[in-house]
Amino acid sequence: MPTLMIQGTTSDAGKSTLVAGLCRALTRRGISVAPFKPQNMALNSAVTPEGGEIGRSTALQAAAAGIAPHADMNPVLLKPESDRGAQVILDGQVYGHMDAIDYHAFKRRARESVLAAWRRLSSRFDVIIAEGAGSPAEVNLREGDIANMGFAEAVDCPVLLVGDIDRGGVFAQLVGTLALLSESERARTRGFVINRFRGDIALLEPGLDWLTAHTGKPVHGVLPYLQGLLLDAEDGVGLAGHEAGTPDLRVVVPALPRISNHTDLDPLRLHPRVSLTIVGPDRAIPPADVILLPGSKATASDLAWLRAQGWEAAIHRHLRYGGRVLGICGGFQMLGEAIDDPDGLEGPAGSVPGLGVLAMRTRMVAGKQLRNVAGTLLGTPAGEGVPVSGYEIHNGVSDGPALARPLMLLDGRPDGAVSEDDQVLGSYLHGLFDEAGACASLLARLGLAGEEGEAAVDFAAHRERELDRLADGLEASLDMAAIEALVGGSGPVSNYL
């Protein structure tokens, strides 16, 4: 059951990107490969064909391998709802809500699911490329670990350690992490990969020689900083937007504390005539043509944050002056008259007033909606009948007169709402801008007039090009013969429990 695990010195060291690149590179070499992330903590997620929920980055890695995503590829997904608690997704389905202490006690049960999922994948594919989470040097989390070395030790697989040189201190990252591992964990760490290098490699080579001499472990590659690489992010949105040269449509998005599936914004980052601004806390809200409210894992508390930051008044002022507002999933729910959560599914039980710009209210109910969907846009001559597809991940059920004017049909049923004046639009659909035609039609409805001969943004095609560019960079910079030898030489399973 050949498995290679990629671990990092820190979060965002490049583990997810390296796994995606390896999946594409090995697939191009005719190897049947699947990604695997034992435990992930992220608010960007994807829906698998069988109706499971996994981390978005793992779904991207499956796409890199040319296969459908499956819940077995990410058996434990933690979706933070507060600083201390998270929704626990086990084998693709909601298991419950836990605080950090409760989850620590739950790890033994989670470990059983992790190893069972790994066994099932191993029976279907020639090679598994596993990804760690955070860092294996987090000594406070070592007991019962299933995310990093605990998994690697259980399945007896080799590990490559990735460090991010762009952060600075990469040699300290790598040597310090290695020093905090146990003897057996250091032994299974077979080498290093340095990520995001820019400059003259000749200046780095003395450091590489020192690192190998000091640790006795080889550097298997120095990966270049790929300028402008845009692939589905694992989690943090950051505040990087997109500045068009001469923007014809200004889109402003609040960086909600529990923003989810912000990959919905990625096609807008590519559009040459769209300026996308992400507004963090305590920042002035800039002028906009469109205010876009994204998804949220904690809709009521994020709505309270919006109010505290002055967004409610800004939205009403924006609409009075003819601007448009689009809400996606949790952002769509916020646009209604009220959000009712009688059972406390997303926070304290109770009801909170919405922004009141759509005549509807939302009730949080048990049983998360998880499905991939497809349909057509409605409502304007330019958009009527244009294909649209994506996925739904939400608890809430919305009802009210506003839904009599849906934005689209999905699998034959109406979805979303459009205000009578066409200024306010909302939908439960994630990925609504991913298809070229839908992106062009929706942006036209939001105020972006098309230009003759203009090419529509096709994010799916862009993703494929970026995965190939990533794999090309890996092929040129990694010792692929050593990588294949590591995969082919990984040992059998030792003790599962």
PDB file of N, CA, C and O in Angstrom, residues 108-155:
ATOM      1  N   ARG A 108      -9.424   9.094  19.387  1.00  0.00           N
ATOM      2  CA  ARG A 108      -9.284   7.651  19.201  1.00  0.00           C
ATOM      3  C   ARG A 108     -10.378   7.118  18.270  1.00  0.00           C
ATOM      4  O   ARG A 108     -10.114   6.290  17.395  1.00  0.00           O
ATOM      5  N   ARG A 109     -11.589   7.621  18.435  1.00  0.00           N
ATOM      6  CA  ARG A 109     -12.678   7.229  17.533  1.00  0.00           C
ATOM      7  C   ARG A 109     -12.392   7.748  16.123  1.00  0.00           C
ATOM      8  O   ARG A 109     -12.599   7.023  15.134  1.00  0.00           O
ATOM      9  N   ALA A 110     -11.926   8.981  16.018  1.00  0.00           N
ATOM     10  CA  ALA A 110     -11.611   9.542  14.706  1.00  0.00           C
ATOM     11  C   ALA A 110     -10.499   8.754  14.028  1.00  0.00           C
ATOM     12  O   ALA A 110     -10.505   8.568  12.801  1.00  0.00           O
ATOM     13  N   ARG A 111      -9.547   8.278  14.802  1.00  0.00           N
ATOM     14  CA  ARG A 111      -8.432   7.497  14.263  1.00  0.00           C
ATOM     15  C   ARG A 111      -8.928   6.240  13.550  1.00  0.00           C
ATOM     16  O   ARG A 111      -8.405   5.853  12.503  1.00  0.00           O
ATOM     17  N   GLU A 112      -9.940   5.609  14.103  1.00  0.00           N
ATOM     18  CA  GLU A 112     -10.497   4.416  13.463  1.00  0.00           C
ATOM     19  C   GLU A 112     -11.031   4.753  12.075  1.00  0.00           C
ATOM     20  O   GLU A 112     -10.815   4.010  11.107  1.00  0.00           O
ATOM     21  N   SER A 113     -11.731   5.890  11.956  1.00  0.00           N
ATOM     22  CA  SER A 113     -12.252   6.304  10.652  1.00  0.00           C
ATOM     23  C   SER A 113     -11.129   6.653   9.685  1.00  0.00           C
ATOM     24  O   SER A 113     -11.188   6.328   8.494  1.00  0.00           O
ATOM     25  N   VAL A 114     -10.096   7.318  10.192  1.00  0.00           N
ATOM     26  CA  VAL A 114      -8.959   7.694   9.353  1.00  0.00           C
ATOM     27  C   VAL A 114      -8.298   6.463   8.744  1.00  0.00           C
ATOM     28  O   VAL A 114      -8.062   6.389   7.532  1.00  0.00           O
ATOM     29  N   LEU A 115      -8.005   5.482   9.560  1.00  0.00           N
ATOM     30  CA  LEU A 115      -7.290   4.307   9.067  1.00  0.00           C
ATOM     31  C   LEU A 115      -8.177   3.421   8.202  1.00  0.00           C
ATOM     32  O   LEU A 115      -7.701   2.826   7.219  1.00  0.00           O
ATOM     33  N   ALA A 116      -9.468   3.351   8.507  1.00  0.00           N
ATOM     34  CA  ALA A 116     -10.383   2.589   7.657  1.00  0.00           C
ATOM     35  C   ALA A 116     -10.497   3.245   6.281  1.00  0.00           C
ATOM     36  O   ALA A 116     -10.509   2.554   5.247  1.00  0.00           O
ATOM     37  N   ALA A 117     -10.582   4.574   6.242  1.00  0.00           N
ATOM     38  CA  ALA A 117     -10.655   5.279   4.959  1.00  0.00           C
ATOM     39  C   ALA A 117      -9.375   5.076   4.158  1.00  0.00           C
ATOM     40  O   ALA A 117      -9.416   4.858   2.938  1.00  0.00           O
ATOM     41  N   TRP A 118      -8.227   5.135   4.839  1.00  0.00           N
ATOM     42  CA  TRP A 118      -6.950   4.920   4.153  1.00  0.00           C
ATOM     43  C   TRP A 118      -6.869   3.503   3.569  1.00  0.00           C
ATOM     44  O   TRP A 118      -6.403   3.314   2.439  1.00  0.00           O
ATOM     45  N   ARG A 119      -7.354   2.525   4.313  1.00  0.00           N
ATOM     46  CA  ARG A 119      -7.338   1.149   3.786  1.00  0.00           C
ATOM     47  C   ARG A 119      -8.208   1.035   2.537  1.00  0.00           C
ATOM     48  O   ARG A 119      -7.825   0.386   1.557  1.00  0.00           O
ATOM     49  N   ARG A 120      -9.383   1.653   2.574  1.00  0.00           N
ATOM     50  CA  ARG A 120     -10.267   1.570   1.406  1.00  0.00           C
ATOM     51  C   ARG A 120      -9.627   2.238   0.189  1.00  0.00           C
ATOM     52  O   ARG A 120      -9.683   1.698  -0.925  1.00  0.00           O
ATOM     53  N   LEU A 121      -9.028   3.408   0.385  1.00  0.00           N
ATOM     54  CA  LEU A 121      -8.354   4.069  -0.742  1.00  0.00           C
ATOM     55  C   LEU A 121      -7.206   3.223  -1.266  1.00  0.00           C
ATOM     56  O   LEU A 121      -6.986   3.127  -2.481  1.00  0.00           O
ATOM     57  N   SER A 122      -6.465   2.626  -0.353  1.00  0.00           N
ATOM     58  CA  SER A 122      -5.298   1.835  -0.746  1.00  0.00           C
ATOM     59  C   SER A 122      -5.683   0.631  -1.580  1.00  0.00           C
ATOM     60  O   SER A 122      -4.863   0.126  -2.361  1.00  0.00           O
ATOM     61  N   SER A 123      -6.895   0.162  -1.431  1.00  0.00           N
ATOM     62  CA  SER A 123      -7.347  -0.978  -2.235  1.00  0.00           C
ATOM     63  C   SER A 123      -7.755  -0.558  -3.639  1.00  0.00           C
ATOM     64  O   SER A 123      -7.893  -1.404  -4.529  1.00  0.00           O
ATOM     65  N   ARG A 124      -7.918   0.754  -3.853  1.00  0.00           N
ATOM     66  CA  ARG A 124      -8.409   1.239  -5.145  1.00  0.00           C
ATOM     67  C   ARG A 124      -7.337   1.912  -5.988  1.00  0.00           C
ATOM     68  O   ARG A 124      -7.507   2.055  -7.199  1.00  0.00           O
ATOM     69  N   PHE A 125      -6.237   2.356  -5.351  1.00  0.00           N
ATOM     70  CA  PHE A 125      -5.226   3.124  -6.076  1.00  0.00           C
ATOM     71  C   PHE A 125      -3.838   2.547  -5.830  1.00  0.00           C
ATOM     72  O   PHE A 125      -3.583   1.920  -4.805  1.00  0.00           O
ATOM     73  N   ASP A 126      -2.920   2.810  -6.775  1.00  0.00           N
ATOM     74  CA  ASP A 126      -1.554   2.309  -6.649  1.00  0.00           C
ATOM     75  C   ASP A 126      -0.759   3.080  -5.610  1.00  0.00           C
ATOM     76  O   ASP A 126       0.099   2.513  -4.926  1.00  0.00           O
ATOM     77  N   VAL A 127      -1.029   4.394  -5.514  1.00  0.00           N
ATOM     78  CA  VAL A 127      -0.232   5.265  -4.655  1.00  0.00           C
ATOM     79  C   VAL A 127      -1.158   6.240  -3.925  1.00  0.00           C
ATOM     80  O   VAL A 127      -2.114   6.760  -4.521  1.00  0.00           O
ATOM     81  N   ILE A 128      -0.861   6.488  -2.659  1.00  0.00           N
ATOM     82  CA  ILE A 128      -1.553   7.517  -1.883  1.00  0.00           C
ATOM     83  C   ILE A 128      -0.545   8.617  -1.545  1.00  0.00           C
ATOM     84  O   ILE A 128       0.533   8.330  -1.020  1.00  0.00           O
ATOM     85  N   ILE A 129      -0.896   9.857  -1.860  1.00  0.00           N
ATOM     86  CA  ILE A 129      -0.100  11.008  -1.431  1.00  0.00           C
ATOM     87  C   ILE A 129      -0.878  11.678  -0.302  1.00  0.00           C
ATOM     88  O   ILE A 129      -1.930  12.287  -0.527  1.00  0.00           O
ATOM     89  N   ALA A 130      -0.370  11.516   0.912  1.00  0.00           N
ATOM     90  CA  ALA A 130      -1.063  12.028   2.092  1.00  0.00           C
ATOM     91  C   ALA A 130      -0.520  13.407   2.464  1.00  0.00           C
ATOM     92  O   ALA A 130       0.644  13.720   2.203  1.00  0.00           O
ATOM     93  N   GLU A 131      -1.374  14.201   3.085  1.00  0.00           N
ATOM     94  CA  GLU A 131      -1.002  15.553   3.489  1.00  0.00           C
ATOM     95  C   GLU A 131      -1.226  15.732   4.981  1.00  0.00           C
ATOM     96  O   GLU A 131      -2.301  15.415   5.502  1.00  0.00           O
ATOM     97  N   GLY A 132      -0.229  16.255   5.656  1.00  0.00           N
ATOM     98  CA  GLY A 132      -0.381  16.577   7.063  1.00  0.00           C
ATOM     99  C   GLY A 132      -1.148  17.871   7.264  1.00  0.00           C
ATOM    100  O   GLY A 132      -1.586  18.518   6.307  1.00  0.00           O
ATOM    101  N   ALA A 133      -1.309  18.239   8.527  1.00  0.00           N
ATOM    102  CA  ALA A 133      -2.023  19.476   8.863  1.00  0.00           C
ATOM    103  C   ALA A 133      -1.181  20.270   9.856  1.00  0.00           C
ATOM    104  O   ALA A 133      -0.631  19.707  10.806  1.00  0.00           O
ATOM    105  N   GLY A 134      -1.063  21.566   9.631  1.00  0.00           N
ATOM    106  CA  GLY A 134      -0.249  22.365  10.533  1.00  0.00           C
ATOM    107  C   GLY A 134       1.191  21.887  10.501  1.00  0.00           C
ATOM    108  O   GLY A 134       1.805  21.795   9.436  1.00  0.00           O
ATOM    109  N   SER A 135       1.727  21.541  11.671  1.00  0.00           N
ATOM    110  CA  SER A 135       3.119  21.098  11.782  1.00  0.00           C
ATOM    111  C   SER A 135       3.215  19.893  12.695  1.00  0.00           C
ATOM    112  O   SER A 135       2.504  19.822  13.710  1.00  0.00           O
ATOM    113  N   PRO A 136       4.101  18.945  12.393  1.00  0.00           N
ATOM    114  CA  PRO A 136       4.290  17.802  13.295  1.00  0.00           C
ATOM    115  C   PRO A 136       5.012  18.180  14.585  1.00  0.00           C
ATOM    116  O   PRO A 136       5.105  17.369  15.499  1.00  0.00           O
ATOM    117  N   ALA A 137       5.514  19.414  14.667  1.00  0.00           N
ATOM    118  CA  ALA A 137       6.270  19.848  15.842  1.00  0.00           C
ATOM    119  C   ALA A 137       5.393  20.499  16.904  1.00  0.00           C
ATOM    120  O   ALA A 137       5.916  21.060  17.868  1.00  0.00           O
ATOM    121  N   GLU A 138       4.084  20.447  16.750  1.00  0.00           N
ATOM    122  CA  GLU A 138       3.180  21.003  17.757  1.00  0.00           C
ATOM    123  C   GLU A 138       3.090  20.008  18.922  1.00  0.00           C
ATOM    124  O   GLU A 138       2.207  19.158  18.983  1.00  0.00           O
ATOM    125  N   VAL A 139       4.029  20.127  19.829  1.00  0.00           N
ATOM    126  CA  VAL A 139       4.210  19.101  20.867  1.00  0.00           C
ATOM    127  C   VAL A 139       2.997  18.992  21.777  1.00  0.00           C
ATOM    128  O   VAL A 139       2.730  17.928  22.350  1.00  0.00           O
ATOM    129  N   ASN A 140       2.222  20.060  21.926  1.00  0.00           N
ATOM    130  CA  ASN A 140       1.031  20.006  22.771  1.00  0.00           C
ATOM    131  C   ASN A 140      -0.081  19.157  22.175  1.00  0.00           C
ATOM    132  O   ASN A 140      -1.018  18.763  22.880  1.00  0.00           O
ATOM    133  N   LEU A 141       0.005  18.849  20.873  1.00  0.00           N
ATOM    134  CA  LEU A 141      -1.033  18.068  20.201  1.00  0.00           C
ATOM    135  C   LEU A 141      -0.552  16.665  19.822  1.00  0.00           C
ATOM    136  O   LEU A 141      -1.245  15.955  19.089  1.00  0.00           O
ATOM    137  N   ARG A 142       0.594  16.257  20.330  1.00  0.00           N
ATOM    138  CA  ARG A 142       1.172  14.985  19.892  1.00  0.00           C
ATOM    139  C   ARG A 142       0.385  13.771  20.390  1.00  0.00           C
ATOM    140  O   ARG A 142       0.285  12.762  19.691  1.00  0.00           O
ATOM    141  N   GLU A 143      -0.148  13.851  21.602  1.00  0.00           N
ATOM    142  CA  GLU A 143      -0.855  12.694  22.144  1.00  0.00           C
ATOM    143  C   GLU A 143      -2.107  12.401  21.304  1.00  0.00           C
ATOM    144  O   GLU A 143      -2.965  13.248  21.102  1.00  0.00           O
ATOM    145  N   GLY A 144      -2.182  11.171  20.810  1.00  0.00           N
ATOM    146  CA  GLY A 144      -3.327  10.776  20.004  1.00  0.00           C
ATOM    147  C   GLY A 144      -3.376  11.394  18.624  1.00  0.00           C
ATOM    148  O   GLY A 144      -4.422  11.399  17.973  1.00  0.00           O
ATOM    149  N   ASP A 145      -2.244  11.924  18.152  1.00  0.00           N
ATOM    150  CA  ASP A 145      -2.214  12.620  16.864  1.00  0.00           C
ATOM    151  C   ASP A 145      -2.688  11.715  15.729  1.00  0.00           C
ATOM    152  O   ASP A 145      -2.288  10.547  15.629  1.00  0.00           O
ATOM    153  N   ILE A 146      -3.554  12.259  14.876  1.00  0.00           N
ATOM    154  CA  ILE A 146      -3.973  11.546  13.666  1.00  0.00           C
ATOM    155  C   ILE A 146      -3.681  12.358  12.410  1.00  0.00           C
ATOM    156  O   ILE A 146      -3.906  11.887  11.304  1.00  0.00           O
ATOM    157  N   ALA A 147      -3.174  13.586  12.597  1.00  0.00           N
ATOM    158  CA  ALA A 147      -3.027  14.489  11.462  1.00  0.00           C
ATOM    159  C   ALA A 147      -1.652  14.434  10.820  1.00  0.00           C
ATOM    160  O   ALA A 147      -1.517  14.676   9.623  1.00  0.00           O
ATOM    161  N   ASN A 148      -0.610  14.102  11.580  1.00  0.00           N
ATOM    162  CA  ASN A 148       0.748  14.159  11.071  1.00  0.00           C
ATOM    163  C   ASN A 148       1.500  12.852  11.350  1.00  0.00           C
ATOM    164  O   ASN A 148       1.201  11.834  10.751  1.00  0.00           O
ATOM    165  N   MET A 149       2.452  12.902  12.269  1.00  0.00           N
ATOM    166  CA  MET A 149       3.284  11.730  12.507  1.00  0.00           C
ATOM    167  C   MET A 149       2.516  10.551  13.110  1.00  0.00           C
ATOM    168  O   MET A 149       2.894   9.396  12.912  1.00  0.00           O
ATOM    169  N   GLY A 150       1.431  10.846  13.837  1.00  0.00           N
ATOM    170  CA  GLY A 150       0.626   9.749  14.364  1.00  0.00           C
ATOM    171  C   GLY A 150       0.098   8.869  13.248  1.00  0.00           C
ATOM    172  O   GLY A 150       0.101   7.623  13.351  1.00  0.00           O
ATOM    173  N   PHE A 151      -0.353   9.499  12.171  1.00  0.00           N
ATOM    174  CA  PHE A 151      -0.810   8.736  11.006  1.00  0.00           C
ATOM    175  C   PHE A 151       0.363   8.053  10.314  1.00  0.00           C
ATOM    176  O   PHE A 151       0.298   6.864   9.971  1.00  0.00           O
ATOM    177  N   ALA A 152       1.453   8.797  10.084  1.00  0.00           N
ATOM    178  CA  ALA A 152       2.604   8.228   9.376  1.00  0.00           C
ATOM    179  C   ALA A 152       3.165   7.012  10.106  1.00  0.00           C
ATOM    180  O   ALA A 152       3.550   6.016   9.490  1.00  0.00           O
ATOM    181  N   GLU A 153       3.204   7.076  11.441  1.00  0.00           N
ATOM    182  CA  GLU A 153       3.695   5.949  12.221  1.00  0.00           C
ATOM    183  C   GLU A 153       2.743   4.765  12.113  1.00  0.00           C
ATOM    184  O   GLU A 153       3.173   3.612  12.026  1.00  0.00           O
ATOM    185  N   ALA A 154       1.435   5.029  12.126  1.00  0.00           N
ATOM    186  CA  ALA A 154       0.453   3.952  12.076  1.00  0.00           C
ATOM    187  C   ALA A 154       0.524   3.168  10.778  1.00  0.00           C
ATOM    188  O   ALA A 154       0.354   1.937  10.767  1.00  0.00           O
ATOM    189  N   VAL A 155       0.750   3.876   9.649  1.00  0.00           N
ATOM    190  CA  VAL A 155       0.766   3.178   8.357  1.00  0.00           C
ATOM    191  C   VAL A 155       2.187   2.948   7.854  1.00  0.00           C
ATOM    192  O   VAL A 155       2.372   2.394   6.763  1.00  0.00           O
TER     193      VAL A 155
END
